[in-house]
XYZ file of C-alpha atoms in Angstrom:
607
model
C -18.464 -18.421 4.512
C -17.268 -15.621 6.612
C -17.112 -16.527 9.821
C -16.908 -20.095 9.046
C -13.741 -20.259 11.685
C -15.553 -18.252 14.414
C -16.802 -21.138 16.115
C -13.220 -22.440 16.353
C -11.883 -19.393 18.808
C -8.196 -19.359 17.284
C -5.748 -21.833 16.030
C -3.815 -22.415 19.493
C -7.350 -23.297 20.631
C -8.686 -25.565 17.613
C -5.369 -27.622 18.168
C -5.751 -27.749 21.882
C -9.302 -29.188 21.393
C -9.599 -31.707 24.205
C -7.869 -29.462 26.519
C -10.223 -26.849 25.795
C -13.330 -29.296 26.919
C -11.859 -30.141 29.759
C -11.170 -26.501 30.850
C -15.107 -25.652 30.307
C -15.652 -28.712 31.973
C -14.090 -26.632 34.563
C -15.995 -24.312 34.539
C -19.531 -25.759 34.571
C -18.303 -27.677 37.404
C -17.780 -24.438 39.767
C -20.734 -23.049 38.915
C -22.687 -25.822 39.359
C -20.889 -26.237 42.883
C -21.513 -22.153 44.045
C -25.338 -22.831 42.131
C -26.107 -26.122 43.836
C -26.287 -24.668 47.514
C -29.563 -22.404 46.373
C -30.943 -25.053 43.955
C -30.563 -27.868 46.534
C -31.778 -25.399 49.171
C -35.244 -24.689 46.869
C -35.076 -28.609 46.679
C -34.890 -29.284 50.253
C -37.880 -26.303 51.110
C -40.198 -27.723 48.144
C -39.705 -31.773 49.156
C -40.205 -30.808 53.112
C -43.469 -28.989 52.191
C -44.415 -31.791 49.732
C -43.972 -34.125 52.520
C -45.877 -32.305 55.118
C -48.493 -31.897 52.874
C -49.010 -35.433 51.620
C -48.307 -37.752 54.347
C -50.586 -40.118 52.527
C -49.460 -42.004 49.253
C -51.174 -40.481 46.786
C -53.769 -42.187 44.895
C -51.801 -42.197 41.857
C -49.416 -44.048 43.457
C -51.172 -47.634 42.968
C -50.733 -47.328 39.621
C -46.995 -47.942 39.450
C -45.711 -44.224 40.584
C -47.392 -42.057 38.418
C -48.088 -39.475 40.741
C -44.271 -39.120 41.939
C -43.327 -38.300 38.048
C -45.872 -35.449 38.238
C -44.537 -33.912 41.736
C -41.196 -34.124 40.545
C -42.415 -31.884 37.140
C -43.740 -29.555 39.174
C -40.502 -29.360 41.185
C -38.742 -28.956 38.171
C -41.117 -25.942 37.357
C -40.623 -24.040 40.259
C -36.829 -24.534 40.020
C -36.330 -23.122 36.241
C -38.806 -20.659 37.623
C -36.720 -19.960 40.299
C -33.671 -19.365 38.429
C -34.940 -17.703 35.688
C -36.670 -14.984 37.893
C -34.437 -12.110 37.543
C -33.901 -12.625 33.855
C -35.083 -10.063 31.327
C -35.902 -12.747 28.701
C -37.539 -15.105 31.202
C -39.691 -17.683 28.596
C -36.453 -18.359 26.368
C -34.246 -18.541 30.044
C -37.643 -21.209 31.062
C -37.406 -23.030 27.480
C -33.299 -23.299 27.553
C -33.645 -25.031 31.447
C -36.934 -26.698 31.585
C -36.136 -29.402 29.918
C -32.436 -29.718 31.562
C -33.841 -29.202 35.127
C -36.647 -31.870 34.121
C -34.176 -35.067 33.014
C -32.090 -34.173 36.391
C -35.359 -33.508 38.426
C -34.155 -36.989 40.697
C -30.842 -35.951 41.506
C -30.582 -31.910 42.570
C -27.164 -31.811 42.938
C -26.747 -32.811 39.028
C -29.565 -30.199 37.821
C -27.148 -27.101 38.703
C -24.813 -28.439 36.024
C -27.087 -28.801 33.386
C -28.324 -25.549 33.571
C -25.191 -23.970 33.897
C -23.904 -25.703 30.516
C -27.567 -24.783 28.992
C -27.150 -21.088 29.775
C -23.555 -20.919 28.621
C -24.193 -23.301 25.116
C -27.724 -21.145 24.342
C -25.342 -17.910 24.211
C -22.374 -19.056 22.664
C -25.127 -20.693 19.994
C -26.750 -17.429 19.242
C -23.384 -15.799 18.134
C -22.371 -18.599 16.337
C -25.992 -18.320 14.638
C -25.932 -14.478 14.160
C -23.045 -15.170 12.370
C -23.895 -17.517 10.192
C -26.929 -15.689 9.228
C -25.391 -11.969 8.595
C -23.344 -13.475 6.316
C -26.024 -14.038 4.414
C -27.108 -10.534 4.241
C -26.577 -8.179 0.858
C -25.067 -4.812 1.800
C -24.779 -2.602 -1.673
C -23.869 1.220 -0.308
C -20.430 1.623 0.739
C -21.936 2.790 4.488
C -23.237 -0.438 4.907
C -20.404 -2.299 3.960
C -18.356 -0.708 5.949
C -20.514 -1.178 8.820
C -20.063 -4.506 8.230
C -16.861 -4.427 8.433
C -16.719 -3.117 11.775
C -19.541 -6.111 12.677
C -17.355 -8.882 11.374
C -14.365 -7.227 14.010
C -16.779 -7.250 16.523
C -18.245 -10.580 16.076
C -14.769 -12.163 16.546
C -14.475 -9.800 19.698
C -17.862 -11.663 20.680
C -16.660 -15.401 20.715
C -13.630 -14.249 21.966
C -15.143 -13.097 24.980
C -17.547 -15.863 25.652
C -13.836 -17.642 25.371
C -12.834 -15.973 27.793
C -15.741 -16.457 30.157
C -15.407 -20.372 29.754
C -11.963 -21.061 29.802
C -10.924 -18.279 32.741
C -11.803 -19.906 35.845
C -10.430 -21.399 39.172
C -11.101 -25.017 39.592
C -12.081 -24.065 43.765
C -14.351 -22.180 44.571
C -12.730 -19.348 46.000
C -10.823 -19.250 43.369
C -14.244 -18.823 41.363
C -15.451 -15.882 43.906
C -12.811 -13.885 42.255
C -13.491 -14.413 39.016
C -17.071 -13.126 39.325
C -16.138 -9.660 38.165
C -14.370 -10.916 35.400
C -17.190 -13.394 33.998
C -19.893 -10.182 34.138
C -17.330 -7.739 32.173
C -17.128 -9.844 29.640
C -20.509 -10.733 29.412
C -20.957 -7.046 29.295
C -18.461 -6.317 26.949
C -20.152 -9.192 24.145
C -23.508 -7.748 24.932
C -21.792 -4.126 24.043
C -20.078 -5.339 20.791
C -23.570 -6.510 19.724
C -25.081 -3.280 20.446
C -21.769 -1.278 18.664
C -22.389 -3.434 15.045
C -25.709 -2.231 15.078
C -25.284 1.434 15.427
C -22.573 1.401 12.961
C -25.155 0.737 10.657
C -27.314 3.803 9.099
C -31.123 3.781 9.408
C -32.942 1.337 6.974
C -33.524 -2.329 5.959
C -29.499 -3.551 6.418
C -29.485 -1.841 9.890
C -32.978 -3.715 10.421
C -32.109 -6.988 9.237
C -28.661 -6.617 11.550
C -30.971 -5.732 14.197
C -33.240 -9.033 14.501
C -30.174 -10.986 13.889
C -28.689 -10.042 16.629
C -31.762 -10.023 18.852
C -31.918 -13.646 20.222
C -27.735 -12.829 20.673
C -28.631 -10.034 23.247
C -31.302 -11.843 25.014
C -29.276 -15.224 25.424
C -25.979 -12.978 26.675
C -28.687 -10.958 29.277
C -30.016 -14.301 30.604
C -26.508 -15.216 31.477
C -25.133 -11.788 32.631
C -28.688 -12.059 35.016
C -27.693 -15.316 36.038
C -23.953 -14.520 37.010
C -25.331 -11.663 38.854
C -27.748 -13.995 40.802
C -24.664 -16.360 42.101
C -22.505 -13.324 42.787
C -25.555 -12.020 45.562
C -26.236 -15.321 46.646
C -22.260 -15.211 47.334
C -22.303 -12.304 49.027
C -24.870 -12.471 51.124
C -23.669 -16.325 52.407
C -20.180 -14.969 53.120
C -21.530 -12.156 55.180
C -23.297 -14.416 56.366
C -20.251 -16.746 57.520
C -17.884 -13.552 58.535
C -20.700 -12.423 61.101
C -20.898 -15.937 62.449
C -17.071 -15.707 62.805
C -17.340 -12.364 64.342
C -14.648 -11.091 62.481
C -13.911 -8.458 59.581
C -14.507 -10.117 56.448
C -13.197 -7.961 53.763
C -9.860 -9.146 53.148
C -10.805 -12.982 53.238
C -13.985 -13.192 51.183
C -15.353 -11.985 47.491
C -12.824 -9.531 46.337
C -15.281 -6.608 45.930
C -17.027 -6.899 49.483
C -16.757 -3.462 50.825
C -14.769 -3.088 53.974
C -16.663 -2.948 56.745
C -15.901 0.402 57.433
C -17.151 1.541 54.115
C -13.770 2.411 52.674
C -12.716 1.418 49.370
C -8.841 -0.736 49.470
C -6.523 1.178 47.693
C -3.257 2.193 47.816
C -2.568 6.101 49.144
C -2.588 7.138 45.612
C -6.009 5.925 44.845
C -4.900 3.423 42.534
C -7.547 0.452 42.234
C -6.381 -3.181 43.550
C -5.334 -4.345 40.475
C -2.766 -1.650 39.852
C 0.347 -4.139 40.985
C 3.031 -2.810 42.938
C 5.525 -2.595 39.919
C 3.018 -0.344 38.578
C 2.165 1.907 41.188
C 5.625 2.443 41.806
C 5.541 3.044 38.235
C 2.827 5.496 38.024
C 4.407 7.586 40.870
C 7.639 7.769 39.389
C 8.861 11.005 36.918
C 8.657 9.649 33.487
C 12.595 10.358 33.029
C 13.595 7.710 35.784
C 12.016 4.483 33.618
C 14.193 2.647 31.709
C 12.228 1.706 28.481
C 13.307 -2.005 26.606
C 12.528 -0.129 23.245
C 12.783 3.735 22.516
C 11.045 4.952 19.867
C 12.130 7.946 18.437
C 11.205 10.309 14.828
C 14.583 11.604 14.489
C 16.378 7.788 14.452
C 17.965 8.258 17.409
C 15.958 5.321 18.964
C 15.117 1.749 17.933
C 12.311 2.815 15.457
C 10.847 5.945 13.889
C 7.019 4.946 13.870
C 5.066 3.356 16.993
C 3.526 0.888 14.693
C 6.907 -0.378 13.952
C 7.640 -0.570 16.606
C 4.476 -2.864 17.890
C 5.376 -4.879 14.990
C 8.182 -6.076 16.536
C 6.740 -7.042 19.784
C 6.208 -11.262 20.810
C 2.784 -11.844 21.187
C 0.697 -12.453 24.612
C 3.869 -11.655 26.571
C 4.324 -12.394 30.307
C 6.617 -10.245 31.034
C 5.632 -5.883 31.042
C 7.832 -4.730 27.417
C 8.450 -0.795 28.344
C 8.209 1.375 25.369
C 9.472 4.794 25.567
C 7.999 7.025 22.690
C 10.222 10.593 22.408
C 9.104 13.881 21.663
C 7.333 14.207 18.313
C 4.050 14.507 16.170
C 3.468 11.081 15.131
C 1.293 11.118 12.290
C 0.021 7.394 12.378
C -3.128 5.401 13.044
C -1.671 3.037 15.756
C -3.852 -0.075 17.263
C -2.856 -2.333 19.765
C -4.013 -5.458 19.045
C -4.972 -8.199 21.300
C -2.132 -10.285 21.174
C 0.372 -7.094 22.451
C -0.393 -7.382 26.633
C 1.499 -6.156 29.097
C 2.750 -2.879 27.109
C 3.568 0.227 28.775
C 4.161 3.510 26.823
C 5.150 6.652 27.980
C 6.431 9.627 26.248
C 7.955 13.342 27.777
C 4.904 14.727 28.101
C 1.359 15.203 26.685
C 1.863 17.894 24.988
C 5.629 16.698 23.313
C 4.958 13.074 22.566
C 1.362 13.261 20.690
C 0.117 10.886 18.209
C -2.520 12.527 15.591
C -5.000 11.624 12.817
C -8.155 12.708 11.050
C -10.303 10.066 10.066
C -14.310 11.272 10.728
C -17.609 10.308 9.965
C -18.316 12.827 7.449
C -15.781 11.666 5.172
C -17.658 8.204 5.284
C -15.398 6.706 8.113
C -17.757 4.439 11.145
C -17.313 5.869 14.437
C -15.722 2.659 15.417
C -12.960 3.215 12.568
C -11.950 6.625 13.033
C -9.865 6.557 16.543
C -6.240 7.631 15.844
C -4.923 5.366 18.783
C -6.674 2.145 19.565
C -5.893 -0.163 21.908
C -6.875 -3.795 22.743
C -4.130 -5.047 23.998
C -5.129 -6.755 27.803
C -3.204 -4.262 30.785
C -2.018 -1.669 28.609
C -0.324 1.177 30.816
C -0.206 4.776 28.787
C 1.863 7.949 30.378
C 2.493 10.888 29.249
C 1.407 10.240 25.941
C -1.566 13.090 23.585
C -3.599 11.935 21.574
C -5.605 13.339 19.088
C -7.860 13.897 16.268
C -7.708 17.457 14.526
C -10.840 16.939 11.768
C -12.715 19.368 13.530
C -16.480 20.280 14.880
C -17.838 19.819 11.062
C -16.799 16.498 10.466
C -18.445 15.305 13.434
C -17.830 12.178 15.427
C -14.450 11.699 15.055
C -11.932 9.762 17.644
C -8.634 10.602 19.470
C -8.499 7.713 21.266
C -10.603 4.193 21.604
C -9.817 2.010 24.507
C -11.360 -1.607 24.293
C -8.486 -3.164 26.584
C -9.620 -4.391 30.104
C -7.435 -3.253 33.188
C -5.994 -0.422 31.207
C -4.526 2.775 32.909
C -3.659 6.124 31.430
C -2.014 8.586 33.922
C -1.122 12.259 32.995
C -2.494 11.887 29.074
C -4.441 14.388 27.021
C -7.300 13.265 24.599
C -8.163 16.368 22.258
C -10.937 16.397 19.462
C -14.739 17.776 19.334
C -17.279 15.045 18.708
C -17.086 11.684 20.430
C -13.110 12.137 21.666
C -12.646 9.594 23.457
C -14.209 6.403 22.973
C -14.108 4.228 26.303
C -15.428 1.265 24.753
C -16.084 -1.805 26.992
C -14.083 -3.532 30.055
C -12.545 -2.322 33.002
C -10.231 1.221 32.810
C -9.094 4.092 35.069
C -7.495 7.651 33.950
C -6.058 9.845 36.183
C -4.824 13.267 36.160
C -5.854 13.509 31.957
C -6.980 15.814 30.313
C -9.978 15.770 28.276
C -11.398 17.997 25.538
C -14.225 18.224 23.144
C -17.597 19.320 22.810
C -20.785 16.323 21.895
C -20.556 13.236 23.920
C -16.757 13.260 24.121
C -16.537 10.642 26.942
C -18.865 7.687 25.231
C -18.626 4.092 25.257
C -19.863 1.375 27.558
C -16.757 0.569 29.712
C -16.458 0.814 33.654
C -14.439 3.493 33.828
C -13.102 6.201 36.352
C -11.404 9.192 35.674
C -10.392 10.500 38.792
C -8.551 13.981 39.202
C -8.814 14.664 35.871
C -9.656 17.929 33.548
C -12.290 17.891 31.706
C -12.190 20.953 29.401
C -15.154 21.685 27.133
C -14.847 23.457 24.070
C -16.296 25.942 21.621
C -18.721 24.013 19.487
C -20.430 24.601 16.164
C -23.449 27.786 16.159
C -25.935 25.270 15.922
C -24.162 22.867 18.019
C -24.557 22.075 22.315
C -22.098 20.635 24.682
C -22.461 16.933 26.547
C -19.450 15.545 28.212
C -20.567 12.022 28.697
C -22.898 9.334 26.498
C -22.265 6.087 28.377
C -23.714 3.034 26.979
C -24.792 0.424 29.273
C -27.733 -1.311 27.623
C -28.323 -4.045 30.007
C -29.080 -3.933 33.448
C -27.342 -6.545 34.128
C -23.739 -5.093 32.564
C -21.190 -3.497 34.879
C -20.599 -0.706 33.488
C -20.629 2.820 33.765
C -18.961 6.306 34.148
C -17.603 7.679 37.260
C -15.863 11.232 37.197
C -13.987 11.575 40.671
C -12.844 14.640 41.921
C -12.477 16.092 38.418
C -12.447 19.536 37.763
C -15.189 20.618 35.155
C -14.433 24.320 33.362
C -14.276 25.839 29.616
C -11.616 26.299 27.576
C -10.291 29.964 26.660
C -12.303 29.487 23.164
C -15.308 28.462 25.019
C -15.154 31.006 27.995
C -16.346 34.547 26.500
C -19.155 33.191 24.544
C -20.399 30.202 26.968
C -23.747 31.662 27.772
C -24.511 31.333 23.980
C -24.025 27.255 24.356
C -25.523 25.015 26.513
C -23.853 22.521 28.453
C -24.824 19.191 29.775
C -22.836 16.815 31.929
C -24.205 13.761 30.040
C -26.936 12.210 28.102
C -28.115 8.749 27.917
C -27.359 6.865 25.132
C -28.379 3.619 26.122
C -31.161 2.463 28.082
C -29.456 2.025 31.109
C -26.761 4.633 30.921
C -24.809 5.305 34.279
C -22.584 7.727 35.136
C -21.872 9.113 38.506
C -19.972 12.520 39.048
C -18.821 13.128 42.649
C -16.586 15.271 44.697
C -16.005 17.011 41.395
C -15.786 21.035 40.950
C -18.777 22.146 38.263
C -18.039 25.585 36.699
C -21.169 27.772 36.148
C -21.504 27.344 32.399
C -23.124 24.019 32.727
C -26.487 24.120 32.439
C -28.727 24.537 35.301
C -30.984 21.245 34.696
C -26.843 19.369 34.641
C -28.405 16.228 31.923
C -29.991 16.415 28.572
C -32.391 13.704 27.188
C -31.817 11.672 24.355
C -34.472 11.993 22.217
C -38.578 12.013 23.962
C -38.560 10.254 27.171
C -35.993 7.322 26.133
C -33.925 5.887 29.104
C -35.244 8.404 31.863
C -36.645 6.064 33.768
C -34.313 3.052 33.586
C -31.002 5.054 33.414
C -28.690 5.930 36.572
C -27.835 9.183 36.677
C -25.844 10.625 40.332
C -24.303 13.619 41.595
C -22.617 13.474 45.359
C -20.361 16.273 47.044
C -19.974 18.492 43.842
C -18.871 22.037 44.502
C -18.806 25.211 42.164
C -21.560 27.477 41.591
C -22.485 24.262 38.548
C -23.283 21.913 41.291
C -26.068 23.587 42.687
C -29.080 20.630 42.111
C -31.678 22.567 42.871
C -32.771 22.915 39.452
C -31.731 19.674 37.992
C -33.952 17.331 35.596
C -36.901 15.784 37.505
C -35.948 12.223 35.326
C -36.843 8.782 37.537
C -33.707 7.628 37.135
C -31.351 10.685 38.356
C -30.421 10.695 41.963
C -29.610 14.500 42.987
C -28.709 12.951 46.598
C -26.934 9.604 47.274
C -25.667 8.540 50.538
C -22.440 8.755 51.387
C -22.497 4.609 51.058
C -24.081 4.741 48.110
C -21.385 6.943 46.491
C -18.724 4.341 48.209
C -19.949 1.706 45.773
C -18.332 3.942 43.076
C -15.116 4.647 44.204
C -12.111 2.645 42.988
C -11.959 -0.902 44.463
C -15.442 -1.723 44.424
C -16.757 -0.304 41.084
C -12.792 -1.751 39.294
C -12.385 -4.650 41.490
C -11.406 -8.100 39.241
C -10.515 -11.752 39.840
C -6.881 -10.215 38.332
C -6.033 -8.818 42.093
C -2.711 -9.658 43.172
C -1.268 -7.401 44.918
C 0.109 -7.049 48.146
C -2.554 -7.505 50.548
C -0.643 -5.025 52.886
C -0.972 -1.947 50.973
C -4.712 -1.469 51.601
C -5.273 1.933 53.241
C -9.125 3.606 53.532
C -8.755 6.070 50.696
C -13.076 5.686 49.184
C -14.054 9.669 48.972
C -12.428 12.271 49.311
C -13.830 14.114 52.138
């Protein structure tokens, strides 16, 4: 079979077994503790109006206690109703708990941890299932197998994750506050890889089949991204709750991503999210020629290597410590990925237009979308400066990828990403680009991460005679997911190609691609050749009603709103608090924040 070692998430982990257990053990054991103040808070309400209620014993009662076995059913009923209220997928959320919730019905503080273990097992059971039965599946054109291909990548990506999200936690629970964030990106990020294997799949009975295999996968992952959500509010609101009793300011002491009371966002006075450590923001604000790499590579041989996948080659896996990799001027004509096991990697070059890495791969030359990025990376808190990437196959060969970033708490300061369709691919997880620059012409920001780009250029180009321009296509298929698109203080303008024909193109700032698409652009300068209504649908009336669409403090004669789409979902005017929620700290924020609780200065918007 397959994926007959998926269920086993990796060697180190299969041999470590036991220790494995007890860290879920962990796990369920937090939540239960954060979950059992509502449940035995619903317990307490029900029982005192039970008891009010029936003062008398209940006729029942003579007959050895019948009666109490029914009250506590119903109880049990109203609790897995309870908790599955603000699921999507609310009958299989009811059938997973009900009968959890009912064996534990006598002792509420046990039933949290049932249903905890339920919610996490039902998910982790679908993959494992979805597995199992693709393999099953008969693909015959090479599209489809190759589509497979990218699925069986994914599906690993998927247990990995829901890895992740059971062995990553604190064993207090404020350790566990902190590691809300994390828990609901990669939720988000499994729920994402699902959706990606799909569409790399063209229309017909293969992509069908894919399709309801995956189904019960999505809705399981949902119920538990709903639930995590549903902790996290009930968090909030109990330690606002606690800091006004206290009287005090409470952002610094309670869930990492609680706003400041003030409304500004905590970052540093380069607008560098939390999680940015100090190393690295001294890093970031440092000219490229004062870091001192541990590896140089260099196409001439005066360095260690000649090739950056050499290079990476070389590299100890999951390392601790940041490896510096300093990649000299030079077209390097490779198709580099940075795999999950290479963490902590910084690469700069002299500049993004000297140190560029370039490829070709496209769709049209039977390539997935998924598959065609000339630089991918994976690797956890990869750090990119200086560096161009891109992918020269051109506006005919369609989608077609300079650069795919799947790696959470990745940075990339002062890059360029050039192509035409789909250039750069900001797949899932948490990342933040500043001062890049950004070029293509169909959906060439796309993916489902939480991402900002903040101060960056975003250049569209000249496109096909029977093509139009959309800068975004963000992905966020969920409601639940925490994702989405913010372009901060950005400047939006044509190239010179683009320039003296751009009335004969329209241009769009976005379109949704997913059913809950989000993407916020604020405090950003709009040139005039974007179109008038600013967002294009994505085919009928799909999404406009359930996707997030926002615009705050724009200038440039593009910003003007008044003739924007009419769509339910797109918000012409936010408040200036709303827009706060989507500024660095509290859109990035993650349980990974260490820094230096000192350098916290009120840097949110910019005016």
């Amino acid at each position: 079979m397959a994926f007959e070692e998926f269920g086993q998430l990796s060697r180190r982990r299969r041999e470590e077994r036991a220790q494995i257990k007890k860290k879920v053990l962990i796990l369920v054991l937090v939540l239960i503790i954060l979950a059992a103040a509502v449940v035995a808070g619903v317990f307490a309400f029900l029982n005192s109006k039970k008891s009010k209620g029936n003062n008398a014993p209940s006729s029942s009662s003579e007959g050895g206690g019948g009666g109490g076995g029914e009250d506590a059913a119903k109880l049990s009923n109203k609790i897995v109703q309870m908790l599955c209220d603000p699921t999507d997928y609310r009958q299989k959320c009811e059938e997973t708990l009900i009968k959890v919730v009912h064996t534990n019905a006598s002792t509420p503080t046990i039933a949290p941890k049932a249903i905890i273990k339920a919610a996490i097992s039902a998910a982790a059971d679908e993959v494992v299932k979805a597995i199992s039965q693709s393999g099953k599946f008969k693909f015959d054109t090479p599209d489809e197998k190759a589509a497979y291909d990218v699925c069986k990548k994914l599906f690993k990506d998927s247990v990995d994750e829901l890895g992740e999200a059971l062995l990553h936690t604190g064993q207090e629970i404020k350790d566990f506050k902190s590691k809300i964030p994390d828990l609901k990106t990669w939720l988000s990020a499994v729920y994402s890889y699902q959706e990606t294997c799909i569409d790399a799949f063209p229309e017909g009975e293969s992509k069908n089949n894919i399709q309801n295999a995956l189904n019960s996968t999505k809705e399981y992952v949902g119920n538990s991204l709903a639930l995590v959500s549903q902790i996290s509010s009930f968090l909030q609101k109990f330690a606002a709750a606690a800091a006004a009793r206290r009287a005090q300011p409470a952002a610094r002491h309670l869930l990492a991503h609680t706003a400041d009371p003030s409304g500004a966002s905590q970052v540093d006075a380069e607008g560098f999210p939390e999680w940015v450590g100090r190393g690295e923001r001294r890093l970031l604000t440092k000219a490229v020629v004062n870091l001192v790499p541990n590896i140089t590579v260099a196409k001439d041989g005066s360095g260690n290597f000649t090739s950056i996948n050499e290079c990476l080659k070389s590299l100890p896996e999951n390392s601790k410590e940041r490896i510096y990799i300093y990649v000299k001027t030079g077209i390097y004509k490779e198709y580099v990925t940075v795999t999950k096991k290479m963490v902590n990697i910084t690469m700069y070059g002299d500049g993004s237009q000297k140190t560029v890495v370039t490829g070709d791969k496209n769709f049209v030359d039977g390539v997935r979308t998924y598959e065609t990025a000339t630089f991918a990376v994976m690797g956890e808190g990869f750090v990119g400066i200086a560096m161009g990437f891109r992918n020269t196959a051109g506006p005919e060969k369609h989608q077609a990828v300079a650069l795919r970033v799947q790696a959470d708490r990745s940075i990339f300061l002062n890059c360029r990403m050039e192509a035409y369709q789909d250039t750069l691919y900001a797949q899932t997880h948490r990342q933040f680009y500043r001062s890049c620059y950004i070029t293509g012409t169909i959906d060439f920001i796309f993916g489902d991460a939480a991402a900002i780009f903040q101060n960056c250029l975003i250049i569209v180009r000249k496109p096909m005679n029977n093509q139009q321009n959309i800068i975004t296509a963000q992905g966020r298929a969920d409601r639940h997911e925490n994702t989405g698109f913010v372009l901060h203080n950005c400047r939006i303008r044509p190239d010179k190609s683009l320039e003296p024909v751009k009335k004969k193109f329209k241009t769009y700032l976005g379109r949704p691609w997913k059913e809950f698409s989000r993407t916020i652009v604020m405090e950003t300068s709009i040139e005039d050749f974007v179109d008038p209504a600013g967002w294009m649908p994505w085919q009928g009336q799909f999404a406009l009603k359930t996707l997030y669409y926002a615009e705050y403090g724009n200038h440039g004669p593009g910003a003007d709103v008044s003739k924007r789409v009419k769509w339910p979902g797109y918000k012409k005017a936010i408040s200036r608090k709303e827009a706060e929620g989507y500024t660095v700290t509290p859109f990035l924020q993650g349980s990974w924040i260490k820094n230096n609780p000192n350098v916290l200065v009120h840097l949110g918007l910019y005016n």
